[in-house]
Amino acid sequence: MANFQDIIEKLLLSDTGDLNELARIAGKDPKTFYIDADFKRCDLTGQNLDQMDTRYADFSRAKLSEMEQALWEIRKRIHTHKLDKNWEEYVVSNRALAAILNVFAARAKGPDQILFIQETVSAYRAALTVYTKDQNADNWANIQNNFAASLAALSKYAPNELASTLLEEAVIALRAALTVHTKSQQREEWADLQNNLGNVFADMAERTPGEAGSKLHGQSLIAYRAALTVNTKSENLEQWAKTISNLAILEIQRAEHDGRQDPRPYYETALAYVDDALTVVDPVIMAPQYAKASGLREQLLKALSADD
């Protein structure tokens, strides 16, 4: 009892209202401490509830931000749908959860951002455990594409071995999606998947030394060139410019792979891609693409100058 009274005294004398910190003062893990908490009529605005397990908590009439309220409600729905074996709504809710988590991840920094991305991966993975290609091929392929994107995002924060595993899984997901979104039937979706596949192979190559890394660069190049057979300059200028920039970045990676002895040809190829883009990309209408190409051009001119 004395120990409990000591904890109560510490909590009452604490000058913080942060729920995570209060749990730690009580000697508890904030992730699980509030699982069945009574938050009725509490003002929770500004509290970081995102990584707490609150599946049985009572939030009736509690004051939450709109996004926090949506996150809490969706997590509750997922738990209910799983218990009820309502798999269709379970998939819908997991996709909605992933969409909201992406917003939180974009706003967060450091460990919080990583946790949001991890939960996004888990949401898509959960959806794919019960949703099959036979149920709705288009939706299934879209989930696979989004799953691959979340895996690739998480790989940027992972140690090398884990990152490689995540990226390999992303390749599997994208290739699965390509069995549905074919070039003959869904050209734009197919090209988008090829571009994403090129990005994943490029990420893998950056982490892979030697000949194996060079082969991954080659696979990335094949995927980007495939995307350009659909995303042509005349038909889809914005996507064309995006892929051209990716090709330029790939050539820079190839130039710098394993301390290559003669990087100049790769830098020159990259510069040719960038100059091609800058001849048609409008600096106002397509400002992000123009800024990216201009930055790459400056980087390449410095690299070529240093190589003289």
Short mmCIF file of C-alpha atoms in Angstrom, two decimals:
data_model
loop_
_atom_site.label_atom_id
_atom_site.label_comp_id
_atom_site.label_asym_id
_atom_site.label_seq_id
_atom_site.Cartn_x
_atom_site.Cartn_y
_atom_site.Cartn_z
CA MET A 1 0.00 0.00 0.00
CA ALA A 2 2.84 2.38 0.86
CA ASN A 3 4.31 1.86 -2.57
CA PHE A 4 0.95 2.62 -4.19
CA GLN A 5 0.61 5.76 -2.07
CA ASP A 6 4.10 6.84 -3.11
CA ILE A 7 3.13 6.50 -6.77
CA ILE A 8 -0.07 8.50 -6.24
CA GLU A 9 1.90 11.20 -4.47
CA LYS A 10 4.43 11.37 -7.32
CA LEU A 11 1.62 11.68 -9.86
CA LEU A 12 -0.15 14.40 -7.90
CA LEU A 13 3.05 16.38 -7.40
CA SER A 14 4.14 15.98 -11.02
CA ASP A 15 4.13 19.14 -13.12
CA THR A 16 3.37 17.28 -16.34
CA GLY A 17 0.03 16.48 -17.93
CA ASP A 18 1.53 14.24 -20.60
CA LEU A 19 -0.04 10.80 -20.43
CA ASN A 20 3.06 9.01 -21.65
CA GLU A 21 5.22 10.66 -18.99
CA LEU A 22 2.64 10.04 -16.25
CA ALA A 23 2.66 6.33 -17.08
CA ARG A 24 6.44 6.27 -16.81
CA ILE A 25 6.28 8.06 -13.43
CA ALA A 26 3.94 5.27 -12.31
CA GLY A 27 6.57 2.77 -13.46
CA LYS A 28 4.39 1.50 -16.31
CA ASP A 29 4.78 1.13 -20.05
CA PRO A 30 2.68 3.90 -21.68
CA LYS A 31 2.02 1.66 -24.68
CA THR A 32 -0.07 -0.77 -22.59
CA PHE A 33 -0.95 1.19 -19.44
CA TYR A 34 -4.11 2.78 -20.90
CA ILE A 35 -5.56 -0.31 -22.61
CA ASP A 36 -8.84 -0.07 -20.63
CA ALA A 37 -8.58 3.48 -19.31
CA ASP A 38 -11.60 5.66 -18.59
CA PHE A 39 -11.13 8.85 -20.62
CA LYS A 40 -14.75 10.01 -20.48
CA ARG A 41 -15.01 13.81 -20.81
CA CYS A 42 -11.20 14.19 -20.67
CA ASP A 43 -9.54 16.87 -22.77
CA LEU A 44 -6.99 14.82 -24.71
CA THR A 45 -6.17 17.48 -27.29
CA GLY A 46 -2.45 17.45 -27.99
CA GLN A 47 -1.84 14.14 -26.20
CA ASN A 48 0.25 11.64 -28.15
CA LEU A 49 -2.04 8.60 -28.15
CA ASP A 50 -0.82 7.22 -31.43
CA GLN A 51 1.35 4.39 -30.11
CA MET A 52 -0.86 3.48 -27.14
CA ASP A 53 -2.94 0.32 -27.10
CA THR A 54 -6.34 1.74 -26.08
CA ARG A 55 -8.60 -0.89 -27.62
CA TYR A 56 -10.81 -1.19 -24.52
CA ALA A 57 -10.59 2.41 -23.33
CA ASP A 58 -13.67 4.58 -23.02
CA PHE A 59 -13.35 7.79 -25.02
CA SER A 60 -17.00 8.82 -24.85
CA ARG A 61 -17.26 12.62 -24.87
CA ALA A 62 -13.48 12.91 -24.67
CA LYS A 63 -11.99 15.83 -26.56
CA LEU A 64 -9.64 14.65 -29.32
CA SER A 65 -8.24 16.15 -32.47
CA GLU A 66 -10.14 15.08 -35.58
CA MET A 67 -7.28 12.92 -36.85
CA GLU A 68 -6.69 11.31 -33.44
CA GLN A 69 -10.40 10.55 -33.18
CA ALA A 70 -10.37 8.92 -36.61
CA LEU A 71 -7.29 6.86 -35.74
CA TRP A 72 -8.83 5.64 -32.49
CA GLU A 73 -12.16 4.77 -34.13
CA ILE A 74 -10.53 2.82 -36.96
CA ARG A 75 -8.34 0.83 -34.58
CA LYS A 76 -11.45 -0.07 -32.57
CA ARG A 77 -13.30 -1.10 -35.74
CA ILE A 78 -10.41 -3.32 -36.85
CA HIS A 79 -10.43 -5.11 -33.50
CA THR A 80 -14.23 -5.58 -33.68
CA HIS A 81 -14.18 -6.81 -37.28
CA LYS A 82 -11.46 -9.32 -36.45
CA LEU A 83 -13.45 -10.68 -33.50
CA ASP A 84 -16.59 -10.89 -35.66
CA LYS A 85 -14.61 -12.38 -38.57
CA ASN A 86 -16.05 -9.68 -40.79
CA TRP A 87 -13.11 -9.89 -43.16
CA GLU A 88 -14.44 -7.55 -45.83
CA GLU A 89 -14.77 -4.66 -43.37
CA TYR A 90 -11.52 -5.72 -41.73
CA VAL A 91 -9.70 -5.12 -45.01
CA VAL A 92 -11.47 -1.80 -45.62
CA SER A 93 -10.61 -0.58 -42.13
CA ASN A 94 -6.96 -1.63 -42.40
CA ARG A 95 -6.63 0.28 -45.68
CA ALA A 96 -8.22 3.33 -44.04
CA LEU A 97 -5.88 2.97 -41.06
CA ALA A 98 -2.86 2.85 -43.39
CA ALA A 99 -4.03 6.01 -45.17
CA ILE A 100 -4.31 7.95 -41.89
CA LEU A 101 -1.01 6.58 -40.61
CA ASN A 102 0.69 7.86 -43.76
CA VAL A 103 -0.51 11.36 -42.84
CA PHE A 104 0.84 11.00 -39.31
CA ALA A 105 4.13 9.62 -40.63
CA ALA A 106 4.53 12.59 -42.97
CA ARG A 107 4.12 14.96 -40.02
CA ALA A 108 6.26 13.07 -37.53
CA LYS A 109 10.02 12.89 -37.12
CA GLY A 110 12.50 10.44 -35.66
CA PRO A 111 11.26 7.36 -33.77
CA ASP A 112 7.59 8.39 -33.99
CA GLN A 113 7.78 8.49 -37.78
CA ILE A 114 9.30 5.01 -37.86
CA LEU A 115 6.56 3.66 -35.60
CA PHE A 116 3.87 5.09 -37.88
CA ILE A 117 5.49 3.50 -40.93
CA GLN A 118 5.81 0.17 -39.10
CA GLU A 119 2.11 0.23 -38.28
CA THR A 120 1.32 1.11 -41.90
CA VAL A 121 3.24 -1.97 -43.03
CA SER A 122 1.34 -4.04 -40.47
CA ALA A 123 -2.01 -2.67 -41.67
CA TYR A 124 -1.36 -3.60 -45.30
CA ARG A 125 0.06 -6.97 -44.28
CA ALA A 126 -3.04 -7.67 -42.20
CA ALA A 127 -5.29 -6.79 -45.15
CA LEU A 128 -3.38 -9.12 -47.44
CA THR A 129 -3.69 -12.05 -45.01
CA VAL A 130 -7.42 -12.21 -45.71
CA TYR A 131 -7.89 -10.45 -49.05
CA THR A 132 -7.15 -12.46 -52.17
CA LYS A 133 -6.63 -11.75 -55.84
CA ASP A 134 -9.79 -13.71 -56.64
CA GLN A 135 -11.99 -11.43 -54.55
CA ASN A 136 -11.15 -8.23 -56.39
CA ALA A 137 -8.00 -8.27 -58.48
CA ASP A 138 -7.72 -4.49 -58.90
CA ASN A 139 -8.07 -3.76 -55.18
CA TRP A 140 -5.68 -6.58 -54.33
CA ALA A 141 -3.08 -5.19 -56.75
CA ASN A 142 -3.47 -1.68 -55.32
CA ILE A 143 -2.93 -3.02 -51.80
CA GLN A 144 0.19 -4.84 -53.00
CA ASN A 145 1.52 -1.61 -54.53
CA ASN A 146 0.85 0.39 -51.35
CA PHE A 147 2.32 -2.40 -49.25
CA ALA A 148 5.50 -2.26 -51.34
CA ALA A 149 5.71 1.52 -50.87
CA SER A 150 5.42 1.20 -47.09
CA LEU A 151 8.07 -1.55 -47.02
CA ALA A 152 10.43 0.62 -49.06
CA ALA A 153 9.78 3.59 -46.75
CA LEU A 154 10.54 1.48 -43.67
CA SER A 155 13.73 0.09 -45.24
CA LYS A 156 15.29 3.57 -45.19
CA TYR A 157 15.41 3.42 -41.38
CA ALA A 158 16.38 -0.25 -41.03
CA PRO A 159 19.83 -1.79 -40.62
CA ASN A 160 21.25 -3.24 -43.82
CA GLU A 161 20.18 -6.87 -43.42
CA LEU A 162 16.62 -6.01 -42.42
CA ALA A 163 16.40 -3.35 -45.14
CA SER A 164 17.35 -5.94 -47.75
CA THR A 165 14.61 -8.26 -46.49
CA LEU A 166 12.03 -5.47 -46.61
CA LEU A 167 13.04 -4.46 -50.13
CA GLU A 168 12.95 -8.06 -51.35
CA GLU A 169 9.42 -8.32 -49.98
CA ALA A 170 8.56 -5.07 -51.78
CA VAL A 171 9.76 -6.57 -55.08
CA ILE A 172 7.53 -9.61 -54.50
CA ALA A 173 4.54 -7.35 -53.81
CA LEU A 174 5.12 -5.23 -56.93
CA ARG A 175 5.54 -8.30 -59.14
CA ALA A 176 2.31 -9.66 -57.71
CA ALA A 177 0.56 -6.42 -58.64
CA LEU A 178 2.01 -6.65 -62.14
CA THR A 179 0.15 -9.92 -62.68
CA VAL A 180 -3.04 -7.86 -62.54
CA HIS A 181 -2.04 -4.46 -63.91
CA THR A 182 -0.67 -5.56 -67.25
CA LYS A 183 0.62 -3.31 -70.00
CA SER A 184 -2.03 -4.45 -72.43
CA GLN A 185 -4.97 -3.76 -70.13
CA GLN A 186 -3.93 -1.05 -67.63
CA ARG A 187 -1.05 0.83 -69.17
CA GLU A 188 -0.77 3.71 -66.68
CA GLU A 189 -0.95 1.46 -63.61
CA TRP A 190 1.58 -0.90 -65.20
CA ALA A 191 3.98 1.98 -65.87
CA ASP A 192 3.59 3.26 -62.31
CA LEU A 193 4.43 -0.19 -60.97
CA GLN A 194 7.48 -0.40 -63.23
CA ASN A 195 8.69 2.96 -61.95
CA ASN A 196 8.18 1.81 -58.36
CA LEU A 197 10.00 -1.42 -59.13
CA GLY A 198 12.90 0.58 -60.52
CA ASN A 199 13.04 2.60 -57.30
CA VAL A 200 13.13 -0.53 -55.14
CA PHE A 201 15.88 -2.15 -57.22
CA ALA A 202 17.88 1.10 -57.01
CA ASP A 203 17.49 1.12 -53.21
CA MET A 204 18.64 -2.49 -53.07
CA ALA A 205 21.64 -1.74 -55.30
CA GLU A 206 22.76 1.08 -53.01
CA ARG A 207 23.02 -1.41 -50.15
CA THR A 208 24.65 -4.18 -52.20
CA PRO A 209 28.36 -4.07 -53.04
CA GLY A 210 30.16 -5.60 -55.99
CA GLU A 211 28.73 -7.38 -59.00
CA ALA A 212 25.46 -8.16 -57.22
CA GLY A 213 24.84 -4.44 -56.75
CA SER A 214 25.64 -3.76 -60.40
CA LYS A 215 23.10 -6.40 -61.46
CA LEU A 216 20.46 -4.70 -59.31
CA HIS A 217 21.28 -1.41 -61.02
CA GLY A 218 20.67 -3.20 -64.30
CA GLN A 219 17.26 -4.43 -63.13
CA SER A 220 16.38 -0.91 -62.04
CA LEU A 221 17.37 0.40 -65.47
CA ILE A 222 15.17 -2.18 -67.21
CA ALA A 223 12.17 -1.23 -65.06
CA TYR A 224 12.58 2.52 -65.64
CA ARG A 225 12.94 2.00 -69.40
CA ALA A 226 9.83 -0.15 -69.36
CA ALA A 227 7.91 2.69 -67.68
CA LEU A 228 9.07 5.07 -70.41
CA THR A 229 7.45 2.92 -73.09
CA VAL A 230 4.14 4.16 -71.68
CA ASN A 231 5.08 7.43 -69.98
CA THR A 232 6.36 9.14 -73.10
CA LYS A 233 7.21 12.80 -73.38
CA SER A 234 4.25 13.43 -75.67
CA GLU A 235 1.62 11.39 -73.78
CA ASN A 236 2.41 11.93 -70.09
CA LEU A 237 4.99 14.64 -69.60
CA GLU A 238 4.81 14.75 -65.79
CA GLN A 239 5.36 11.01 -65.33
CA TRP A 240 8.00 11.04 -68.07
CA ALA A 241 9.94 13.74 -66.20
CA LYS A 242 9.63 11.78 -62.96
CA THR A 243 11.09 8.65 -64.55
CA ILE A 244 13.82 10.60 -66.35
CA SER A 245 14.90 12.08 -63.00
CA ASN A 246 14.95 8.58 -61.52
CA LEU A 247 17.16 7.43 -64.39
CA ALA A 248 19.54 10.32 -63.75
CA ILE A 249 19.75 9.42 -60.06
CA LEU A 250 20.36 5.80 -61.02
CA GLU A 251 23.27 6.77 -63.26
CA ILE A 252 24.76 8.79 -60.40
CA GLN A 253 24.49 5.70 -58.18
CA ARG A 254 26.17 3.61 -60.88
CA ALA A 255 28.97 6.18 -61.17
CA GLU A 256 29.64 6.02 -57.44
CA HIS A 257 29.12 2.29 -56.92
CA ASP A 258 32.08 0.63 -55.17
CA GLY A 259 34.40 3.57 -55.94
CA ARG A 260 34.15 3.02 -59.69
CA GLN A 261 37.43 3.95 -61.43
CA ASP A 262 35.86 5.79 -64.36
CA PRO A 263 32.55 7.36 -63.24
CA ARG A 264 32.53 10.02 -65.97
CA PRO A 265 30.43 8.14 -68.58
CA TYR A 266 27.70 7.59 -66.02
CA TYR A 267 27.71 11.23 -64.92
CA GLU A 268 27.50 12.29 -68.57
CA THR A 269 24.56 9.98 -69.19
CA ALA A 270 22.83 11.36 -66.12
CA LEU A 271 23.44 14.92 -67.30
CA ALA A 272 21.95 14.09 -70.70
CA TYR A 273 18.78 12.84 -68.99
CA VAL A 274 18.54 15.98 -66.88
CA ASP A 275 19.16 18.35 -69.79
CA ASP A 276 16.48 16.54 -71.77
CA ALA A 277 14.01 17.07 -68.94
CA LEU A 278 14.87 20.75 -68.53
CA THR A 279 14.11 21.46 -72.18
CA VAL A 280 10.43 20.61 -71.69
CA VAL A 281 9.62 20.88 -67.98
CA ASP A 282 7.86 24.15 -67.23
CA PRO A 283 9.43 25.87 -64.17
CA VAL A 284 6.03 27.16 -63.02
CA ILE A 285 3.51 24.48 -63.95
CA MET A 286 5.86 21.63 -63.01
CA ALA A 287 7.86 23.43 -60.33
CA PRO A 288 8.80 20.34 -58.21
CA GLN A 289 10.10 18.43 -61.24
CA TYR A 290 11.98 21.49 -62.50
CA ALA A 291 13.58 22.10 -59.10
CA LYS A 292 14.62 18.45 -58.83
CA ALA A 293 16.14 18.42 -62.32
CA SER A 294 17.94 21.72 -61.71
CA GLY A 295 19.41 20.42 -58.46
CA LEU A 296 20.58 17.24 -60.16
CA ARG A 297 22.18 19.28 -62.95
CA GLU A 298 24.13 21.36 -60.46
CA GLN A 299 25.25 18.21 -58.65
CA LEU A 300 26.38 16.59 -61.89
CA LEU A 301 28.31 19.62 -63.14
CA LYS A 302 30.24 19.67 -59.85
CA ALA A 303 30.97 15.95 -60.12
CA LEU A 304 32.18 16.29 -63.70
CA SER A 305 34.28 19.32 -62.83
CA ALA A 306 35.92 17.43 -59.96
CA ASP A 307 36.64 14.55 -62.33
CA ASP A 308 38.54 16.77 -64.82
#
